[in-house]
C-alpha atoms as a printed R data frame, in Angstrom:
    type eleno elety resid chain resno       x       y       z
1   ATOM     1    CA   MET     A     1 177.600 124.111 126.168
2   ATOM     2    CA   SER     A     2 175.971 126.523 128.558
3   ATOM     3    CA   LYS     A     3 172.221 127.071 128.737
4   ATOM     4    CA   ALA     A     4 172.596 130.599 127.425
5   ATOM     5    CA   GLU     A     5 174.179 129.502 124.136
6   ATOM     6    CA   PRO     A     6 171.012 128.224 122.360
7   ATOM     7    CA   ALA     A     7 169.313 131.551 122.940
8   ATOM     8    CA   ALA     A     8 172.395 133.400 121.719
9   ATOM     9    CA   THR     A     9 172.515 131.367 118.503
10  ATOM    10    CA   GLY     A    10 168.792 131.833 117.874
11  ATOM    11    CA   GLU     A    11 167.870 128.196 118.603
12  ATOM    12    CA   PHE     A    12 164.673 127.250 120.429
13  ATOM    13    CA   SER     A    13 164.086 124.514 122.932
14  ATOM    14    CA   ARG     A    14 162.358 121.353 121.751
15  ATOM    15    CA   PRO     A    15 159.143 121.996 123.785
16  ATOM    16    CA   TYR     A    16 158.899 125.453 122.248
17  ATOM    17    CA   ARG     A    17 159.416 124.068 118.734
18  ATOM    18    CA   ASP     A    18 156.683 121.512 119.414
19  ATOM    19    CA   TYR     A    19 154.421 124.315 120.601
20  ATOM    20    CA   LEU     A    20 155.046 126.294 117.401
21  ATOM    21    CA   LYS     A    21 154.264 123.209 115.295
22  ATOM    22    CA   ARG     A    22 150.992 122.665 117.162
23  ATOM    23    CA   GLU     A    23 150.026 126.301 116.664
24  ATOM    24    CA   ARG     A    24 150.846 126.089 112.959
25  ATOM    25    CA   ARG     A    25 148.818 122.902 112.570
26  ATOM    26    CA   SER     A    26 145.935 124.507 114.463
27  ATOM    27    CA   ARG     A    27 145.942 127.556 112.150
28  ATOM    28    CA   LEU     A    28 146.073 125.318 109.074
29  ATOM    29    CA   ALA     A    29 143.199 123.230 110.438
30  ATOM    30    CA   VAL     A    30 141.087 126.332 111.015
31  ATOM    31    CA   ARG     A    31 141.820 127.726 107.540
32  ATOM    32    CA   GLY     A    32 141.163 124.348 105.956
33  ATOM    33    CA   SER     A    33 137.864 123.975 107.808
34  ATOM    34    CA   GLN     A    34 136.789 127.467 106.747
35  ATOM    35    CA   ALA     A    35 137.630 126.744 103.107
36  ATOM    36    CA   GLY     A    36 135.882 123.373 103.359
37  ATOM    37    CA   LEU     A    37 132.683 124.921 104.700
38  ATOM    38    CA   LEU     A    38 132.666 127.408 101.818
39  ATOM    39    CA   VAL     A    39 133.185 124.636  99.257
40  ATOM    40    CA   VAL     A    40 130.412 122.507 100.792
41  ATOM    41    CA   PHE     A    41 128.046 125.492 100.776
42  ATOM    42    CA   LEU     A    42 128.767 126.218  97.098
43  ATOM    43    CA   ILE     A    43 128.345 122.563  96.146
44  ATOM    44    CA   LEU     A    44 125.006 122.300  97.948
45  ATOM    45    CA   TRP     A    45 123.895 125.586  96.407
46  ATOM    46    CA   GLU     A    46 124.702 124.204  92.954
47  ATOM    47    CA   VAL     A    47 123.399 120.658  93.399
48  ATOM    48    CA   LEU     A    48 120.167 121.133  95.349
49  ATOM    49    CA   PRO     A    49 118.502 123.505  92.828
50  ATOM    50    CA   ARG     A    50 119.639 121.381  89.864
51  ATOM    51    CA   ALA     A    51 118.161 118.300  91.550
52  ATOM    52    CA   HIS     A    52 114.990 120.374  92.155
53  ATOM    53    CA   ILE     A    53 115.196 119.667  95.863
54  ATOM    54    CA   VAL     A    54 114.827 123.424  96.209
55  ATOM    55    CA   ASN     A    55 113.199 125.639  93.618
56  ATOM    56    CA   PRO     A    56 115.944 126.991  91.288
57  ATOM    57    CA   LEU     A    57 113.727 129.949  90.468
58  ATOM    58    CA   PHE     A    58 114.270 131.251  93.998
59  ATOM    59    CA   THR     A    59 117.972 130.473  94.481
60  ATOM    60    CA   SER     A    60 119.784 130.531  91.105
61  ATOM    61    CA   TYR     A    61 123.146 128.667  90.855
62  ATOM    62    CA   PRO     A    62 126.743 129.589  91.635
63  ATOM    63    CA   SER     A    63 127.675 128.629  88.060
64  ATOM    64    CA   ALA     A    64 125.221 131.252  86.764
65  ATOM    65    CA   LEU     A    65 126.814 134.112  88.691
66  ATOM    66    CA   ILE     A    66 129.923 134.543  86.533
67  ATOM    67    CA   PRO     A    67 127.947 134.788  83.226
68  ATOM    68    CA   THR     A    68 125.582 137.209  84.943
69  ATOM    69    CA   PHE     A    69 128.511 139.264  86.225
70  ATOM    70    CA   ILE     A    70 130.019 139.402  82.727
71  ATOM    71    CA   GLU     A    71 126.662 140.470  81.323
72  ATOM    72    CA   LEU     A    72 126.318 143.176  83.968
73  ATOM    73    CA   LEU     A    73 129.747 144.535  83.092
74  ATOM    74    CA   LYS     A    74 128.301 145.868  79.859
75  ATOM    75    CA   GLU     A    75 127.124 149.442  79.745
76  ATOM    76    CA   GLY     A    76 124.205 150.722  77.733
77  ATOM    77    CA   PRO     A    77 121.789 153.640  77.483
78  ATOM    78    CA   GLN     A    78 119.648 152.170  80.261
79  ATOM    79    CA   GLN     A    79 122.210 149.984  82.029
80  ATOM    80    CA   ARG     A    80 125.160 150.983  84.181
81  ATOM    81    CA   SER     A    81 128.118 148.665  84.625
82  ATOM    82    CA   ILE     A    82 128.112 146.565  87.770
83  ATOM    83    CA   LEU     A    83 131.515 148.062  88.571
84  ATOM    84    CA   GLU     A    84 129.852 151.477  88.732
85  ATOM    85    CA   HIS     A    85 127.162 150.088  91.032
86  ATOM    86    CA   THR     A    86 129.849 148.525  93.259
87  ATOM    87    CA   ALA     A    87 131.918 151.718  93.367
88  ATOM    88    CA   SER     A    88 128.857 153.738  94.383
89  ATOM    89    CA   THR     A    89 128.058 151.370  97.260
90  ATOM    90    CA   VAL     A    90 131.675 151.195  98.455
91  ATOM    91    CA   PHE     A    91 132.076 154.982  98.356
92  ATOM    92    CA   ALA     A    92 128.885 155.559 100.351
93  ATOM    93    CA   THR     A    93 129.950 152.909 102.873
94  ATOM    94    CA   VAL     A    94 133.406 154.435 103.391
95  ATOM    95    CA   VAL     A    95 131.915 157.915 103.798
96  ATOM    96    CA   GLY     A    96 129.289 156.592 106.209
97  ATOM    97    CA   PHE     A    97 131.580 154.735 108.570
98  ATOM    98    CA   THR     A    98 134.234 157.480 108.408
99  ATOM    99    CA   LEU     A    99 131.638 160.037 109.511
100 ATOM   100    CA   ALA     A   100 130.327 157.630 112.154
101 ATOM   101    CA   MET     A   101 133.805 157.078 113.584
102 ATOM   102    CA   ALA     A   102 134.713 160.777 113.570
103 ATOM   103    CA   LEU     A   103 131.431 161.971 115.105
104 ATOM   104    CA   GLY     A   104 131.195 158.986 117.442
105 ATOM   105    CA   THR     A   105 134.699 159.580 118.795
106 ATOM   106    CA   LEU     A   106 134.104 163.304 119.276
107 ATOM   107    CA   ILE     A   107 130.777 162.746 121.054
108 ATOM   108    CA   ALA     A   108 132.230 159.965 123.231
109 ATOM   109    CA   ALA     A   109 135.118 162.260 124.170
110 ATOM   110    CA   ALA     A   110 132.653 165.015 125.115
111 ATOM   111    CA   LEU     A   111 130.655 162.572 127.223
112 ATOM   112    CA   TRP     A   112 133.841 161.452 129.013
113 ATOM   113    CA   TYR     A   113 134.977 165.037 129.577
114 ATOM   114    CA   TRP     A   114 131.620 166.247 130.892
115 ATOM   115    CA   ARG     A   115 130.158 163.507 133.083
116 ATOM   116    CA   MET     A   116 126.953 165.464 133.650
117 ATOM   117    CA   LEU     A   117 126.370 165.486 129.875
118 ATOM   118    CA   TYR     A   118 126.642 161.692 129.813
119 ATOM   119    CA   ARG     A   119 124.190 161.326 132.699
120 ATOM   120    CA   ILE     A   120 121.699 163.519 130.832
121 ATOM   121    CA   LEU     A   121 122.075 161.852 127.404
122 ATOM   122    CA   ASP     A   122 122.571 158.227 128.464
123 ATOM   123    CA   PRO     A   123 118.896 157.111 128.253
124 ATOM   124    CA   TYR     A   124 118.458 158.873 124.914
125 ATOM   125    CA   LEU     A   125 121.551 157.198 123.463
126 ATOM   126    CA   VAL     A   126 120.335 153.779 124.595
127 ATOM   127    CA   VAL     A   127 116.884 154.320 123.092
128 ATOM   128    CA   ALA     A   128 118.321 155.738 119.855
129 ATOM   129    CA   ASN     A   129 120.618 152.739 119.509
130 ATOM   130    CA   ALA     A   130 117.796 150.280 120.172
131 ATOM   131    CA   MET     A   131 115.338 151.779 117.683
132 ATOM   132    CA   PRO     A   132 115.009 150.010 114.291
133 ATOM   133    CA   LYS     A   133 116.682 152.474 111.941
134 ATOM   134    CA   THR     A   134 114.967 151.062 108.844
135 ATOM   135    CA   ALA     A   135 111.781 152.761 110.037
136 ATOM   136    CA   PHE     A   136 113.457 156.094 109.280
137 ATOM   137    CA   VAL     A   137 114.140 155.342 105.608
138 ATOM   138    CA   PRO     A   138 111.015 157.173 104.325
139 ATOM   139    CA   ILE     A   139 111.700 160.118 106.646
140 ATOM   140    CA   PHE     A   140 115.303 160.429 105.483
141 ATOM   141    CA   TYR     A   141 114.117 160.212 101.889
142 ATOM   142    CA   ILE     A   142 111.720 163.121 102.440
143 ATOM   143    CA   TRP     A   143 114.220 165.171 104.445
144 ATOM   144    CA   LEU     A   144 117.436 164.525 102.518
145 ATOM   145    CA   GLY     A   145 116.419 163.384  99.063
146 ATOM   146    CA   ALA     A   146 117.327 160.254  97.142
147 ATOM   147    CA   THR     A   147 121.129 160.509  97.364
148 ATOM   148    CA   LEU     A   148 121.802 162.001 100.793
149 ATOM   149    CA   SER     A   149 119.255 159.677 102.441
150 ATOM   150    CA   ILE     A   150 121.645 156.783 101.707
151 ATOM   151    CA   TYR     A   151 124.436 158.475 103.658
152 ATOM   152    CA   GLY     A   152 121.935 159.385 106.366
153 ATOM   153    CA   MET     A   153 120.913 155.748 106.810
154 ATOM   154    CA   SER     A   154 124.528 154.600 106.928
155 ATOM   155    CA   LEU     A   155 125.337 157.184 109.590
156 ATOM   156    CA   ALA     A   156 122.172 156.573 111.629
157 ATOM   157    CA   ILE     A   157 122.729 152.812 111.846
158 ATOM   158    CA   SER     A   158 126.359 153.028 112.960
159 ATOM   159    CA   LEU     A   159 126.653 156.278 114.939
160 ATOM   160    CA   PHE     A   160 124.974 155.447 118.253
161 ATOM   161    CA   ILE     A   161 126.599 152.055 118.715
162 ATOM   162    CA   THR     A   162 129.931 153.751 117.952
163 ATOM   163    CA   ILE     A   163 129.376 156.306 120.696
164 ATOM   164    CA   LEU     A   164 128.500 153.628 123.244
165 ATOM   165    CA   ILE     A   165 131.420 151.326 122.315
166 ATOM   166    CA   ILE     A   166 134.041 154.087 122.385
167 ATOM   167    CA   TYR     A   167 132.696 155.691 125.566
168 ATOM   168    CA   ASN     A   168 132.765 152.340 127.356
169 ATOM   169    CA   GLY     A   169 136.339 151.906 126.106
170 ATOM   170    CA   PHE     A   170 137.272 155.258 127.631
171 ATOM   171    CA   GLN     A   171 135.702 154.197 130.926
172 ATOM   172    CA   GLU     A   172 137.674 150.939 131.038
173 ATOM   173    CA   ILE     A   173 141.086 152.614 131.123
174 ATOM   174    CA   ASP     A   174 143.024 151.668 134.265
175 ATOM   175    CA   PRO     A   175 142.094 154.293 136.921
176 ATOM   176    CA   ASN     A   176 145.596 153.986 138.413
177 ATOM   177    CA   LYS     A   177 147.037 155.472 135.212
178 ATOM   178    CA   ILE     A   178 144.630 158.402 135.505
179 ATOM   179    CA   LYS     A   179 145.585 158.924 139.165
180 ATOM   180    CA   LEU     A   180 149.268 158.846 138.230
181 ATOM   181    CA   ALA     A   181 148.730 161.530 135.587
182 ATOM   182    CA   GLN     A   182 146.758 163.610 138.093
183 ATOM   183    CA   THR     A   183 149.628 163.255 140.577
184 ATOM   184    CA   PHE     A   184 151.935 164.900 138.048
185 ATOM   185    CA   GLY     A   185 149.450 167.757 137.656
186 ATOM   186    CA   ALA     A   186 147.912 166.797 134.310
187 ATOM   187    CA   SER     A   187 144.702 168.563 133.393
188 ATOM   188    CA   ARG     A   188 141.614 166.640 132.280
189 ATOM   189    CA   ALA     A   189 142.331 167.476 128.637
190 ATOM   190    CA   GLN     A   190 145.943 166.280 129.010
191 ATOM   191    CA   ILE     A   191 144.765 163.055 130.647
192 ATOM   192    CA   PHE     A   192 142.521 162.426 127.682
193 ATOM   193    CA   ARG     A   193 145.273 163.109 125.122
194 ATOM   194    CA   LYS     A   194 148.047 161.221 126.918
195 ATOM   195    CA   VAL     A   195 146.216 158.395 128.695
196 ATOM   196    CA   ILE     A   196 142.611 157.825 127.638
197 ATOM   197    CA   PHE     A   197 142.767 158.136 123.861
198 ATOM   198    CA   PRO     A   198 146.033 156.212 123.283
199 ATOM   199    CA   GLY     A   199 144.885 153.490 125.671
200 ATOM   200    CA   SER     A   200 141.618 153.074 123.761
201 ATOM   201    CA   PHE     A   201 143.130 152.086 120.403
202 ATOM   202    CA   PRO     A   202 141.886 148.457 120.696
203 ATOM   203    CA   THR     A   203 138.372 149.769 121.364
204 ATOM   204    CA   LEU     A   204 138.590 152.160 118.397
205 ATOM   205    CA   PHE     A   205 139.548 149.343 116.055
206 ATOM   206    CA   ALA     A   206 136.789 147.154 117.490
207 ATOM   207    CA   ALA     A   207 134.346 149.975 116.717
208 ATOM   208    CA   LEU     A   208 135.757 150.218 113.187
209 ATOM   209    CA   LYS     A   209 135.161 146.511 112.612
210 ATOM   210    CA   VAL     A   210 131.574 146.820 113.812
211 ATOM   211    CA   ASN     A   211 130.999 150.007 111.830
212 ATOM   212    CA   VAL     A   212 132.110 148.690 108.483
213 ATOM   213    CA   GLY     A   213 129.332 146.085 108.499
214 ATOM   214    CA   LEU     A   214 126.676 148.385 109.917
215 ATOM   215    CA   SER     A   215 127.503 151.156 107.462
216 ATOM   216    CA   LEU     A   216 127.264 148.732 104.551
217 ATOM   217    CA   VAL     A   217 123.859 147.594 105.820
218 ATOM   218    CA   GLY     A   218 122.710 151.211 106.063
219 ATOM   219    CA   VAL     A   219 123.861 151.981 102.526
220 ATOM   220    CA   VAL     A   220 122.125 148.930 101.061
221 ATOM   221    CA   VAL     A   221 118.907 149.696 102.944
222 ATOM   222    CA   GLY     A   222 118.978 153.253 101.626
223 ATOM   223    CA   GLU     A   223 119.669 152.039  98.086
224 ATOM   224    CA   LEU     A   224 116.775 149.599  98.280
225 ATOM   225    CA   GLN     A   225 114.453 152.489  99.017
226 ATOM   226    CA   SER     A   226 115.461 155.324  96.736
227 ATOM   227    CA   ALA     A   227 118.646 154.860  94.712
228 ATOM   228    CA   SER     A   228 119.069 154.502  90.969
229 ATOM   229    CA   ILE     A   229 122.604 153.144  91.342
230 ATOM   230    CA   GLY     A   230 124.342 150.784  93.751
231 ATOM   231    CA   LEU     A   231 124.255 147.123  94.680
232 ATOM   232    CA   GLY     A   232 121.125 147.671  96.769
233 ATOM   233    CA   TYR     A   233 119.422 149.076  93.691
234 ATOM   234    CA   LEU     A   234 120.505 146.005  91.692
235 ATOM   235    CA   ILE     A   235 119.018 143.721  94.348
236 ATOM   236    CA   GLN     A   236 115.763 145.676  94.272
237 ATOM   237    CA   TYR     A   237 115.660 145.678  90.473
238 ATOM   238    CA   GLY     A   238 116.466 141.966  90.199
239 ATOM   239    CA   SER     A   239 113.742 141.030  92.663
240 ATOM   240    CA   GLN     A   240 111.169 143.195  90.876
241 ATOM   241    CA   VAL     A   241 111.803 141.588  87.478
242 ATOM   242    CA   PHE     A   242 112.300 138.162  89.132
243 ATOM   243    CA   LYS     A   243 115.888 137.748  87.905
244 ATOM   244    CA   LEU     A   244 117.460 135.983  90.845
245 ATOM   245    CA   ASN     A   245 120.782 135.731  89.021
246 ATOM   246    CA   ILE     A   246 121.159 139.502  89.346
247 ATOM   247    CA   VAL     A   247 120.121 139.417  93.014
248 ATOM   248    CA   MET     A   248 122.558 136.640  93.925
249 ATOM   249    CA   THR     A   249 125.382 138.245  91.956
250 ATOM   250    CA   ALA     A   250 124.891 141.559  93.797
251 ATOM   251    CA   ILE     A   251 124.738 139.763  97.161
252 ATOM   252    CA   SER     A   252 127.940 137.848  96.352
253 ATOM   253    CA   ILE     A   253 129.717 141.098  95.502
254 ATOM   254    CA   LEU     A   254 128.481 142.588  98.779
255 ATOM   255    CA   ALA     A   255 130.044 139.647 100.609
256 ATOM   256    CA   ILE     A   256 133.350 140.224  98.812
257 ATOM   257    CA   VAL     A   257 133.220 143.959  99.582
258 ATOM   258    CA   SER     A   258 132.611 143.184 103.272
259 ATOM   259    CA   VAL     A   259 135.623 140.844 103.400
260 ATOM   260    CA   VAL     A   260 137.893 143.368 101.650
261 ATOM   261    CA   LEU     A   261 136.878 146.264 103.918
262 ATOM   262    CA   TYR     A   262 137.296 144.125 107.045
263 ATOM   263    CA   ALA     A   263 140.702 142.911 105.831
264 ATOM   264    CA   MET     A   264 141.838 146.509 105.267
265 ATOM   265    CA   ILE     A   265 140.885 147.435 108.828
266 ATOM   266    CA   TYR     A   266 142.626 144.302 110.138
267 ATOM   267    CA   LEU     A   267 145.835 145.198 108.266
268 ATOM   268    CA   LEU     A   268 145.640 148.786 109.539
269 ATOM   269    CA   GLU     A   269 145.221 147.515 113.103
270 ATOM   270    CA   ALA     A   270 148.211 145.180 112.704
271 ATOM   271    CA   ALA     A   271 150.365 148.023 111.339
272 ATOM   272    CA   VAL     A   272 149.388 150.400 114.167
273 ATOM   273    CA   THR     A   273 149.951 147.673 116.770
274 ATOM   274    CA   ARG     A   274 153.443 146.915 115.443
275 ATOM   275    CA   ARG     A   275 154.321 150.603 115.414
276 ATOM   276    CA   ARG     A   276 153.109 151.069 118.986
């Protein structure tokens, strides 16, 4: 049998099969360790308050979250369903990071196209990104009102870091590719469309992954300040009436929302990568 026959029949060499087995075992070990850490955390969270090692008044219990969630599902004259609160937070988050990505990409493209504009705005972008955005919550509330201030906070927290990440991604494109396009007579706009933007897809998805968390933080911060609906409002309400079950339930749902949004971006990235 010739050496080419195993490849033709779809068979792999023994070292390669061993490598695949090691990789599979490594992935299973990582997933198992992650699941184990979560289980240990939940067990400690349940046991320590019940043993009064930590004060249960401040931490609640995992076993109390499901009854609280079921109770919060009910609607009444003065109580919205927790699903409505969750939908409000998710919608504001999606709007916030969509706006941040669209504006951030456009501004980063303008900064790449006009280098003088970047040199002028660079220190302002750095300072704006470094400033604590939560200090602007009262200002946004006065300027934009109770509802729009939530979107304003989401956009403010994620926009400037988006601009810096995407612009740096544009700058990291191989200069030899740009020179090759220039050799064929491509204009600066054509270089951006054909070389810079397509080559920056990994950076764009990295910015998306960062944005989804930052936008969610901005929405929750805005809801803590002024909203009458949303998971941030539930956290604020639960802390005011000292019902930690409500607070922990809202925080747990926020964690689930974060995982789902990140997973959606990951799946989108995988689909785009396969297509490319």
